[in-house]
Each structure stands twice: as C-alpha cells, then as structure tokens.
Amino acid sequence: MIAPKNDRGVVLWLTGLSGAGKSTIATALEPRLRGLGRRVESLDGDVVRTHLSKGLGFSREDRETNVARIAFVAHLLQRNGVTVLVSAISPYRATREAARARIGDFVEIHVAPPLEECIRRDVKGLYAKALAGEIPAFTGVSDPYEPPAAPELAIDTSRVSVDAAVELVVDRLRALGFLELHPTATATP
Amino acid sequence: MIAPKNDRGVVLWLTGLSGAGKSTIATALEPRLRGLGRRVESLDGDVVRTHLSKGLGFSREDRETNVARIAFVAHLLQRNGVTVLVSAISPYRATREAARARIGDFVEIHVAPPLEECIRRDVKGLYAKALAGEIPAFTGVSDPYEPPAAPELAIDTSRVSVDAAVELVVDRLRALGFLELHPTATATP
C-alpha cells in the first residue's frame, strides 16, 4: 500500500503592528525552510484580503472574519503537510487563540519592535496618515493591539537583523520538533 | 538533500445543478482516492460559503466571487500535492475557465442528470420553493446554468450509480495520468 505523505505541517503565525517586519521575515523564511525540505506557502494578510476578503473593512468584526478565513485556509494546508507562513496584524488575542485551537500545530511569533520604530520606518506612509487622523481604526494608533501572552517566539526587529530573525525562527522550530526528519522525507533520492 | 514531496496535485471540479449529486460523488470519492495513496481535501460550495464567503449572496457577481475564492484555495492545495474535490454549482462557464487557467491540473466533471431528475429528487426542498417563486435567482429554474463545453467527464446520475460514478472518475484520472505513481510515493513502507 502507498501511504499518504506525512510531513508534519505547521502554521507559523506572525502577528504584530503594521510595519513591524512580518512580511519581510516571512519572505526571507520561505527559501530557508524550502532548503530544509519543507513545502512552504505564505498567506500574507494584505494579499489574502484581495483574494478572500474583498469588501471587508477594519471593524473588529471584519478583522476577525478576515483572520478566521486565513486560519481556515492555513489549516487546510497545514494538515496536508505544508509549512504555512501567515503574516497578519491579527490584533485580537482571542481570534489568534481560536486559530491556535483549530490548527493545533501552531507557532505564534510576535514580531515586536517598539511602536516608535514602526512609526519611524513608516514603510507605507500609513502611520503619518493615522497620526494625522486620516485613517480611522489604525492598529497601534487608534485601534487596539493585544500582544500575545505567551508566544512561542518574540522578535524585536529594531535589534535583530532579518537574517538573524530567520535563524531564531528555525532554531525555535527545531526545538519544538517541527523540523525533525520523517522516514518519507529521507527516502527521496 | 531532502526534496519536497512531488505528488501531482489535481483539482476535480464537480459542476452541476443543485441536487445533481456533486457532493454525494465527492463524498464517495474521498476514501477511494485515499486508498490510492492520495491526499484528499473536499471543498464543498455550501461549506465554503460559511467559512469564506459569509455575506455573499447569489447575484452573478457574488457567485463569481465565491467560485473565485474556492479556486484560490483549491489551487493552494493542488500545488502542494493535494487532490482537491470541489463541489460547487459554479454556473458560469467563464468563471470555471478562469479557475482552470489559474490551476492548470484541472479536471472538470459535469454532474448532469436531467433537470427533471433534480426536481424529482429535490433533496433540500429548494426546487419546490424555487418553482413557487419563493427563491429568486435559483440556478436551473430562474437563473442560468452554462454547461461545460468540453468537460473531462460528464456523468448522468439518473443513469449511473454512485459507485459506478466513482469508478468513472478514477478511470478518467488514470487515463489523464493523474494517478501515476511517483518514486516518492512508492518509497513509503
């Protein structure tokens, strides 16, 4: 009989403020994890909004719906052996905890430079607008961000380079047993 | 080096009227395909609506958005080696063709009993309501269904049992090369 593949999928859930560096770390993680033999998919909050959540806004309810959809898709991939990199502000603790409960193999990574650092970078120019009152309900400025109580990893990207952040994630995954080799993984020529 | 698994994923897209038997065939296909060593996920149109498309209605635009979301998720799974069973009325030819173009490894299965048979079965009691004018825009009654021009397979479920339908699908998949064994698939004890 031919057994289905049984790589252990996992969801790496990068949460944090806009401009914290979530997508940057995810983008750098992708090839690193592929090099370790993992199948990898990225679900970026902004990208997912265009594909799965067009029409949703930034009210608490709409944010929760968006995050729940990401969690639904991440779970489908994870249980088929994929390492899923989710980059999403996902400001509400309860919504993230619901994702963790649904998925199980879930590694929460708090990408957490100080707010001042995000404002200083302001890659998308959004903080300037938010601070000027031009964007209502902007997370960290005029809308809440509930930091994780016990994330598997927290990275202060004002002190750690992208490359170093990637290695912190890999080390943490290894310590948690998510990078162990399976018999099926070593059988490929 | 450990290569990623390379099972060839494929999307089986079951299209047809409400009550045609799409979900019934998909449910019976799941264990059959798992027995052939495939990873299988089902995306049922009704279920997906609750997870990904709450709030969408049945206008042409909303139907297309719903089908595009199913295609987006099906593609993510397919390119990670999953056999994805989509059961969705998906009434518009252009939307299905867009899904095919996005996904590539796409097998369109028209589940096509005569409309009269769907009305006779009326499993969910929806045709009675639609014919009484109580449901607006009901596919096949008061809303269009555009049949596939060249599906990989068409099954008249008024003439073929569920078990026979499953074998028709398996035969077609084999003929199309989607059930060929890969070296990685045979290496598992």
CSV table of C-alpha atoms in Angstrom, one decimal:
chain,number,residue,atom,x,y,z
A,1,MET,CA,0.0,0.0,0.0
A,2,ILE,CA,1.1,3.5,-0.7
A,3,ALA,CA,0.8,5.7,2.4
A,4,PRO,CA,0.0,9.4,2.1
A,5,LYS,CA,2.9,11.6,2.8
A,6,ASN,CA,3.1,12.6,6.4
A,7,ASP,CA,5.4,15.6,6.7
A,8,ARG,CA,4.3,17.4,9.7
A,9,GLY,CA,2.7,20.6,8.7
A,10,VAL,CA,2.8,23.7,10.9
A,11,VAL,CA,1.5,27.2,10.9
A,12,LEU,CA,3.9,30.0,11.8
A,13,TRP,CA,1.7,32.9,12.7
A,14,LEU,CA,3.5,36.2,12.6
A,15,THR,CA,1.5,38.8,14.4
A,16,GLY,CA,2.4,42.4,15.1
A,17,LEU,CA,1.9,46.0,14.1
A,18,SER,CA,1.9,47.4,10.6
A,19,GLY,CA,5.5,47.8,9.6
A,20,ALA,CA,6.8,45.5,12.3
A,21,GLY,CA,8.5,43.3,9.7
A,22,LYS,CA,6.2,40.3,9.5
A,23,SER,CA,6.2,40.0,5.7
A,24,THR,CA,9.9,40.7,5.5
A,25,ILE,CA,10.7,37.9,7.8
A,26,ALA,CA,8.2,35.6,6.1
A,27,THR,CA,9.7,36.3,2.7
A,28,ALA,CA,13.2,35.5,4.0
A,29,LEU,CA,12.0,32.4,5.8
A,30,GLU,CA,10.5,30.9,2.6
A,31,PRO,CA,13.7,29.8,0.8
A,32,ARG,CA,15.3,28.9,4.1
A,33,LEU,CA,12.6,26.4,5.0
A,34,ARG,CA,12.4,25.1,1.4
A,35,GLY,CA,16.1,24.4,1.8
A,36,LEU,CA,15.3,22.3,4.8
A,37,GLY,CA,12.9,20.2,2.6
A,38,ARG,CA,9.6,21.8,3.7
A,39,ARG,CA,6.7,22.6,1.4
A,40,VAL,CA,6.0,26.3,2.2
A,41,GLU,CA,3.1,28.6,1.4
A,42,SER,CA,2.8,32.2,2.5
A,43,LEU,CA,-0.5,33.8,3.4
A,44,ASP,CA,0.0,37.5,3.7
A,45,GLY,CA,-2.8,39.4,5.3
A,46,ASP,CA,-2.8,42.1,2.6
A,47,VAL,CA,-2.8,39.6,-0.2
A,48,VAL,CA,-5.4,37.4,1.4
A,49,ARG,CA,-7.7,40.4,1.7
A,50,THR,CA,-7.8,40.8,-2.1
A,51,HIS,CA,-8.5,37.1,-2.7
A,52,LEU,CA,-10.7,36.1,0.2
A,53,SER,CA,-11.9,39.1,1.9
A,54,LYS,CA,-12.6,41.9,-0.6
A,55,GLY,CA,-15.3,44.1,0.8
A,56,LEU,CA,-14.3,43.5,4.4
A,57,GLY,CA,-13.3,46.6,6.3
A,58,PHE,CA,-11.4,47.2,9.5
A,59,SER,CA,-14.1,47.0,12.2
A,60,ARG,CA,-13.4,44.4,14.9
A,61,GLU,CA,-15.9,42.1,13.3
A,62,ASP,CA,-14.4,42.4,9.8
A,63,ARG,CA,-10.9,42.0,11.1
A,64,GLU,CA,-12.0,38.8,13.0
A,65,THR,CA,-13.7,37.4,9.9
A,66,ASN,CA,-10.5,38.1,7.8
A,67,VAL,CA,-8.3,36.4,10.4
A,68,ALA,CA,-10.7,33.4,10.7
A,69,ARG,CA,-10.6,32.9,6.9
A,70,ILE,CA,-6.8,33.0,6.9
A,71,ALA,CA,-6.9,30.4,9.7
A,72,PHE,CA,-9.3,28.2,7.8
A,73,VAL,CA,-7.0,28.2,4.7
A,74,ALA,CA,-3.9,27.8,6.8
A,75,HIS,CA,-5.3,24.8,8.5
A,76,LEU,CA,-6.3,23.1,5.2
A,77,LEU,CA,-2.7,23.5,4.1
A,78,GLN,CA,-1.1,22.6,7.4
A,79,ARG,CA,-3.0,19.3,7.7
A,80,ASN,CA,-1.6,18.4,4.3
A,81,GLY,CA,2.0,18.8,5.4
A,82,VAL,CA,2.6,22.3,4.4
A,83,THR,CA,4.6,24.9,6.5
A,84,VAL,CA,2.3,27.9,6.3
A,85,LEU,CA,3.7,31.4,7.0
A,86,VAL,CA,0.9,33.7,8.0
A,87,SER,CA,1.7,37.4,8.2
A,88,ALA,CA,-1.2,39.3,9.6
A,89,ILE,CA,-1.6,42.1,12.1
A,90,SER,CA,-4.3,39.9,13.7
A,91,PRO,CA,-4.7,42.3,16.6
A,92,TYR,CA,-7.1,40.3,18.8
A,93,ARG,CA,-5.8,37.7,21.2
A,94,ALA,CA,-9.0,35.7,21.2
A,95,THR,CA,-9.0,35.4,17.4
A,96,ARG,CA,-5.4,34.2,17.4
A,97,GLU,CA,-6.2,31.7,20.2
A,98,ALA,CA,-9.2,30.4,18.2
A,99,ALA,CA,-6.8,29.9,15.2
A,100,ARG,CA,-4.4,28.0,17.5
A,101,ALA,CA,-7.2,25.8,18.9
A,102,ARG,CA,-8.4,25.0,15.4
A,103,ILE,CA,-5.0,24.3,13.9
A,104,GLY,CA,-3.0,22.6,16.8
A,105,ASP,CA,0.4,22.7,15.2
A,106,PHE,CA,0.7,26.4,15.6
A,107,VAL,CA,3.7,28.6,16.4
A,108,GLU,CA,2.9,32.2,17.3
A,109,ILE,CA,5.7,34.6,16.5
A,110,HIS,CA,5.3,38.1,17.9
A,111,VAL,CA,7.1,40.5,15.6
A,112,ALA,CA,7.5,43.2,18.1
A,113,PRO,CA,9.7,46.3,17.5
A,114,PRO,CA,8.6,49.3,19.6
A,115,LEU,CA,5.7,51.2,18.2
A,116,GLU,CA,8.1,54.2,17.8
A,117,GLU,CA,10.3,52.1,15.4
A,118,CYS,CA,7.2,51.3,13.2
A,119,ILE,CA,6.4,55.0,13.1
A,120,ARG,CA,9.9,55.9,12.3
A,121,ARG,CA,10.1,53.4,9.4
A,122,ASP,CA,6.5,54.0,8.2
A,123,VAL,CA,7.2,52.0,5.0
A,124,LYS,CA,3.8,52.5,3.6
A,125,GLY,CA,3.3,56.1,4.9
A,126,LEU,CA,0.3,54.9,6.9
A,127,TYR,CA,1.4,56.0,10.4
A,128,ALA,CA,1.8,59.6,9.2
A,129,LYS,CA,-1.8,59.5,8.0
A,130,ALA,CA,-3.1,57.6,11.0
A,131,LEU,CA,-1.4,60.1,13.4
A,132,ALA,CA,-2.9,62.9,11.4
A,133,GLY,CA,-6.3,61.3,12.0
A,134,GLU,CA,-6.8,60.5,8.3
A,135,ILE,CA,-7.1,56.7,8.9
A,136,PRO,CA,-9.7,55.7,11.4
A,137,ALA,CA,-9.1,52.5,13.5
A,138,PHE,CA,-5.4,52.1,12.7
A,139,THR,CA,-3.9,49.4,14.8
A,140,GLY,CA,-1.5,50.7,17.4
A,141,VAL,CA,-2.6,54.3,17.0
A,142,SER,CA,-6.3,54.5,17.1
A,143,ASP,CA,-7.3,50.8,17.4
A,144,PRO,CA,-6.1,48.2,19.9
A,145,TYR,CA,-3.3,45.6,19.5
A,146,GLU,CA,-3.4,42.9,22.1
A,147,PRO,CA,0.1,41.3,22.3
A,148,PRO,CA,0.4,37.6,22.7
A,149,ALA,CA,0.6,36.5,26.3
A,150,ALA,CA,2.9,33.5,25.6
A,151,PRO,CA,4.1,33.5,22.1
A,152,GLU,CA,6.5,30.7,21.0
A,153,LEU,CA,8.9,33.5,20.0
A,154,ALA,CA,9.1,37.2,20.1
A,155,ILE,CA,11.4,39.1,17.9
A,156,ASP,CA,12.3,42.8,18.4
A,157,THR,CA,13.2,43.7,14.8
A,158,SER,CA,14.7,47.0,15.9
A,159,ARG,CA,17.5,45.0,17.5
A,160,VAL,CA,17.7,41.9,15.3
A,161,SER,CA,18.5,41.7,11.5
A,162,VAL,CA,16.3,39.8,9.1
A,163,ASP,CA,18.8,37.0,8.7
A,164,ALA,CA,19.1,36.7,12.5
A,165,ALA,CA,15.3,36.7,12.8
A,166,VAL,CA,15.1,33.8,10.3
A,167,GLU,CA,17.6,31.8,12.3
A,168,LEU,CA,15.8,32.5,15.6
A,169,VAL,CA,12.6,31.0,13.9
A,170,VAL,CA,14.5,28.0,12.6
A,171,ASP,CA,16.1,27.3,16.0
A,172,ARG,CA,12.7,27.6,17.7
A,173,LEU,CA,11.1,25.2,15.1
A,174,ARG,CA,13.9,22.8,15.7
A,175,ALA,CA,13.5,23.0,19.5
A,176,LEU,CA,9.7,22.4,19.1
A,177,GLY,CA,10.3,19.3,16.9
A,178,PHE,CA,8.8,20.7,13.7
A,179,LEU,CA,12.0,20.2,11.7
A,180,GLU,CA,12.6,16.5,12.5
A,181,LEU,CA,13.1,14.3,9.6
A,182,HIS,CA,10.5,11.7,8.7
A,183,PRO,CA,11.3,8.4,7.0
A,184,THR,CA,9.4,9.5,4.0
A,185,ALA,CA,11.4,12.7,3.7
A,186,THR,CA,14.7,10.9,3.6
A,187,ALA,CA,13.6,8.3,1.0
A,188,THR,CA,13.8,10.7,-1.9
A,189,PRO,CA,16.9,10.5,-4.0
B,1,MET,CA,19.3,16.9,0.1
B,2,ILE,CA,15.8,16.2,1.0
B,3,ALA,CA,13.5,17.0,-1.9
B,4,PRO,CA,10.0,18.3,-1.2
B,5,LYS,CA,7.3,15.8,-2.0
B,6,ASN,CA,6.1,15.9,-5.5
B,7,ASP,CA,2.8,14.1,-5.7
B,8,ARG,CA,1.0,15.6,-8.5
B,9,GLY,CA,-2.0,17.5,-7.2
B,10,VAL,CA,-5.1,18.0,-9.2
B,11,VAL,CA,-8.4,19.7,-8.8
B,12,LEU,CA,-11.5,17.7,-9.6
B,13,TRP,CA,-14.2,20.3,-10.3
B,14,LEU,CA,-17.7,18.9,-10.0
B,15,THR,CA,-20.2,21.4,-11.5
B,16,GLY,CA,-23.9,20.9,-12.0
B,17,LEU,CA,-27.3,21.9,-10.7
B,18,SER,CA,-28.4,21.8,-7.1
B,19,GLY,CA,-29.3,18.2,-6.3
B,20,ALA,CA,-27.3,16.8,-9.2
B,21,GLY,CA,-25.2,14.6,-6.9
B,22,LYS,CA,-21.9,16.5,-6.8
B,23,SER,CA,-21.4,16.3,-3.0
B,24,THR,CA,-22.5,12.7,-3.0
B,25,ILE,CA,-20.0,11.7,-5.6
B,26,ALA,CA,-17.3,13.7,-3.8
B,27,THR,CA,-18.0,12.1,-0.5
B,28,ALA,CA,-17.7,8.6,-2.1
B,29,LEU,CA,-14.6,9.6,-4.0
B,30,GLU,CA,-12.7,10.7,-0.9
B,31,PRO,CA,-11.9,7.2,0.6
B,32,ARG,CA,-11.5,5.7,-2.8
B,33,LEU,CA,-8.7,8.2,-3.7
B,34,ARG,CA,-7.2,8.0,-0.2
B,35,GLY,CA,-6.9,4.2,-0.8
B,36,LEU,CA,-4.9,5.0,-3.9
B,37,GLY,CA,-2.5,7.0,-1.8
B,38,ARG,CA,-3.7,10.5,-2.5
B,39,ARG,CA,-4.0,13.3,0.0
B,40,VAL,CA,-7.6,14.5,-0.5
B,41,GLU,CA,-9.5,17.6,0.6
B,42,SER,CA,-13.1,18.4,-0.2
B,43,LEU,CA,-14.2,22.0,-0.8
B,44,ASP,CA,-18.0,21.9,-0.8
B,45,GLY,CA,-19.6,25.0,-2.1
B,46,ASP,CA,-22.1,25.2,0.7
B,47,VAL,CA,-19.5,24.7,3.4
B,48,VAL,CA,-17.1,27.1,1.8
B,49,ARG,CA,-19.8,29.8,1.8
B,50,THR,CA,-19.9,29.6,5.6
B,51,HIS,CA,-16.1,29.8,6.0
B,52,LEU,CA,-15.0,32.1,3.3
B,53,SER,CA,-18.0,33.8,1.8
B,54,LYS,CA,-20.4,34.7,4.6
B,55,GLY,CA,-22.3,37.7,3.5
B,56,LEU,CA,-22.2,36.9,-0.2
B,57,GLY,CA,-25.5,36.4,-2.0
B,58,PHE,CA,-26.5,34.8,-5.2
B,59,SER,CA,-26.1,37.6,-7.7
B,60,ARG,CA,-23.8,36.9,-10.7
B,61,GLU,CA,-21.1,39.0,-9.0
B,62,ASP,CA,-21.3,37.2,-5.7
B,63,ARG,CA,-21.5,33.8,-7.2
B,64,GLU,CA,-18.4,34.6,-9.2
B,65,THR,CA,-16.6,35.9,-6.1
B,66,ASN,CA,-17.5,32.7,-4.2
B,67,VAL,CA,-16.2,30.5,-7.0
B,68,ALA,CA,-13.0,32.5,-7.4
B,69,ARG,CA,-12.3,32.1,-3.6
B,70,ILE,CA,-12.9,28.3,-3.9
B,71,ALA,CA,-10.5,28.3,-6.9
B,72,PHE,CA,-7.9,30.3,-4.9
B,73,VAL,CA,-7.9,27.8,-2.1
B,74,ALA,CA,-8.1,24.8,-4.3
B,75,HIS,CA,-5.0,26.0,-6.2
B,76,LEU,CA,-3.0,26.5,-2.9
B,77,LEU,CA,-3.8,22.9,-2.0
B,78,GLN,CA,-3.3,21.4,-5.5
B,79,ARG,CA,0.1,22.9,-5.9
B,80,ASN,CA,1.1,21.2,-2.7
B,81,GLY,CA,0.2,17.8,-4.0
B,82,VAL,CA,-3.4,17.6,-2.8
B,83,THR,CA,-6.2,16.0,-4.8
B,84,VAL,CA,-9.0,18.6,-4.3
B,85,LEU,CA,-12.6,17.7,-4.7
B,86,VAL,CA,-14.6,20.9,-5.4
B,87,SER,CA,-18.4,20.5,-5.4
B,88,ALA,CA,-20.0,23.8,-6.5
B,89,ILE,CA,-22.8,24.6,-8.8
B,90,SER,CA,-20.4,27.2,-10.4
B,91,PRO,CA,-23.0,28.1,-13.1
B,92,TYR,CA,-20.8,30.4,-15.2
B,93,ARG,CA,-18.6,28.9,-17.9
B,94,ALA,CA,-16.2,31.9,-17.8
B,95,THR,CA,-15.6,31.6,-14.1
B,96,ARG,CA,-14.8,27.9,-14.4
B,97,GLU,CA,-12.5,28.5,-17.3
B,98,ALA,CA,-10.7,31.1,-15.1
B,99,ALA,CA,-10.3,28.5,-12.4
B,100,ARG,CA,-8.9,26.1,-15.0
B,101,ALA,CA,-6.5,28.7,-16.3
B,102,ARG,CA,-5.3,29.5,-12.8
B,103,ILE,CA,-4.9,25.9,-11.6
B,104,GLY,CA,-3.7,24.0,-14.7
B,105,ASP,CA,-4.1,20.5,-13.4
B,106,PHE,CA,-7.9,20.7,-13.5
B,107,VAL,CA,-10.4,18.0,-14.3
B,108,GLU,CA,-13.9,19.3,-15.0
B,109,ILE,CA,-16.7,16.9,-14.2
B,110,HIS,CA,-20.2,17.8,-15.2
B,111,VAL,CA,-22.6,16.1,-12.9
B,112,ALA,CA,-25.5,16.2,-15.2
B,113,PRO,CA,-28.8,14.4,-14.6
B,114,PRO,CA,-31.7,16.0,-16.4
B,115,LEU,CA,-33.2,19.0,-14.6
B,116,GLU,CA,-36.4,16.9,-14.2
B,117,GLU,CA,-34.5,14.4,-12.1
B,118,CYS,CA,-33.1,17.1,-9.8
B,119,ILE,CA,-36.7,18.5,-9.4
B,120,ARG,CA,-38.0,15.0,-8.7
B,121,ARG,CA,-35.3,14.3,-6.0
B,122,ASP,CA,-35.4,17.8,-4.5
B,123,VAL,CA,-33.3,16.7,-1.6
B,124,LYS,CA,-33.3,20.1,0.1
B,125,GLY,CA,-36.8,21.1,-0.9
B,126,LEU,CA,-35.3,24.0,-2.8
B,127,TYR,CA,-36.8,23.3,-6.2
B,128,ALA,CA,-40.4,23.3,-4.9
B,129,LYS,CA,-39.7,26.8,-3.4
B,130,ALA,CA,-37.9,28.0,-6.5
B,131,LEU,CA,-40.7,26.8,-8.8
B,132,ALA,CA,-43.2,28.5,-6.5
B,133,GLY,CA,-41.2,31.7,-6.9
B,134,GLU,CA,-40.1,31.8,-3.3
B,135,ILE,CA,-36.4,31.7,-4.1
B,136,PRO,CA,-35.2,34.3,-6.6
B,137,ALA,CA,-32.2,33.5,-8.9
B,138,PHE,CA,-32.3,29.7,-8.4
B,139,THR,CA,-29.9,28.0,-10.9
B,140,GLY,CA,-31.7,26.0,-13.5
B,141,VAL,CA,-35.1,27.5,-12.7
B,142,SER,CA,-34.8,31.3,-12.6
B,143,ASP,CA,-31.0,31.7,-13.0
B,144,PRO,CA,-28.8,30.4,-15.8
B,145,TYR,CA,-26.6,27.3,-15.8
B,146,GLU,CA,-24.0,27.3,-18.5
B,147,PRO,CA,-22.9,23.6,-19.1
B,148,PRO,CA,-19.3,22.9,-19.8
B,149,ALA,CA,-18.4,22.8,-23.5
B,150,ALA,CA,-15.8,20.2,-23.1
B,151,PRO,CA,-15.6,18.7,-19.7
B,152,GLU,CA,-13.1,15.9,-19.0
B,153,LEU,CA,-16.1,13.8,-17.9
B,154,ALA,CA,-19.9,14.1,-17.8
B,155,ILE,CA,-22.0,11.8,-15.6
B,156,ASP,CA,-25.7,11.4,-15.8
B,157,THR,CA,-26.5,10.5,-12.3
B,158,SER,CA,-30.0,9.4,-13.3
B,159,ARG,CA,-28.5,6.5,-15.1
B,160,VAL,CA,-25.3,5.8,-13.1
B,161,SER,CA,-25.0,4.7,-9.5
B,162,VAL,CA,-22.7,6.5,-7.1
B,163,ASP,CA,-20.2,3.6,-7.1
B,164,ALA,CA,-20.1,3.5,-10.8
B,165,ALA,CA,-19.7,7.3,-11.0
B,166,VAL,CA,-16.7,6.9,-8.6
B,167,GLU,CA,-15.1,4.4,-10.9
B,168,LEU,CA,-15.7,6.5,-14.0
B,169,VAL,CA,-13.8,9.3,-12.3
B,170,VAL,CA,-11.0,7.0,-11.2
B,171,ASP,CA,-10.7,5.7,-14.8
B,172,ARG,CA,-10.6,9.1,-16.2
B,173,LEU,CA,-8.0,10.3,-13.8
B,174,ARG,CA,-5.9,7.3,-14.7
B,175,ALA,CA,-6.3,8.0,-18.4
B,176,LEU,CA,-5.2,11.6,-17.8
B,177,GLY,CA,-2.1,10.4,-15.9
B,178,PHE,CA,-3.1,11.8,-12.6
B,179,LEU,CA,-2.9,8.5,-10.7
B,180,GLU,CA,0.6,7.6,-11.9
B,181,LEU,CA,2.9,6.6,-9.1
B,182,HIS,CA,5.9,8.7,-8.3
B,183,PRO,CA,9.1,7.4,-6.8
B,184,THR,CA,8.4,9.2,-3.6
B,185,ALA,CA,5.0,7.6,-3.3
B,186,THR,CA,6.3,4.1,-3.5
B,187,ALA,CA,9.2,4.6,-1.1
B,188,THR,CA,6.9,4.6,1.9
B,189,PRO,CA,6.6,1.2,3.7
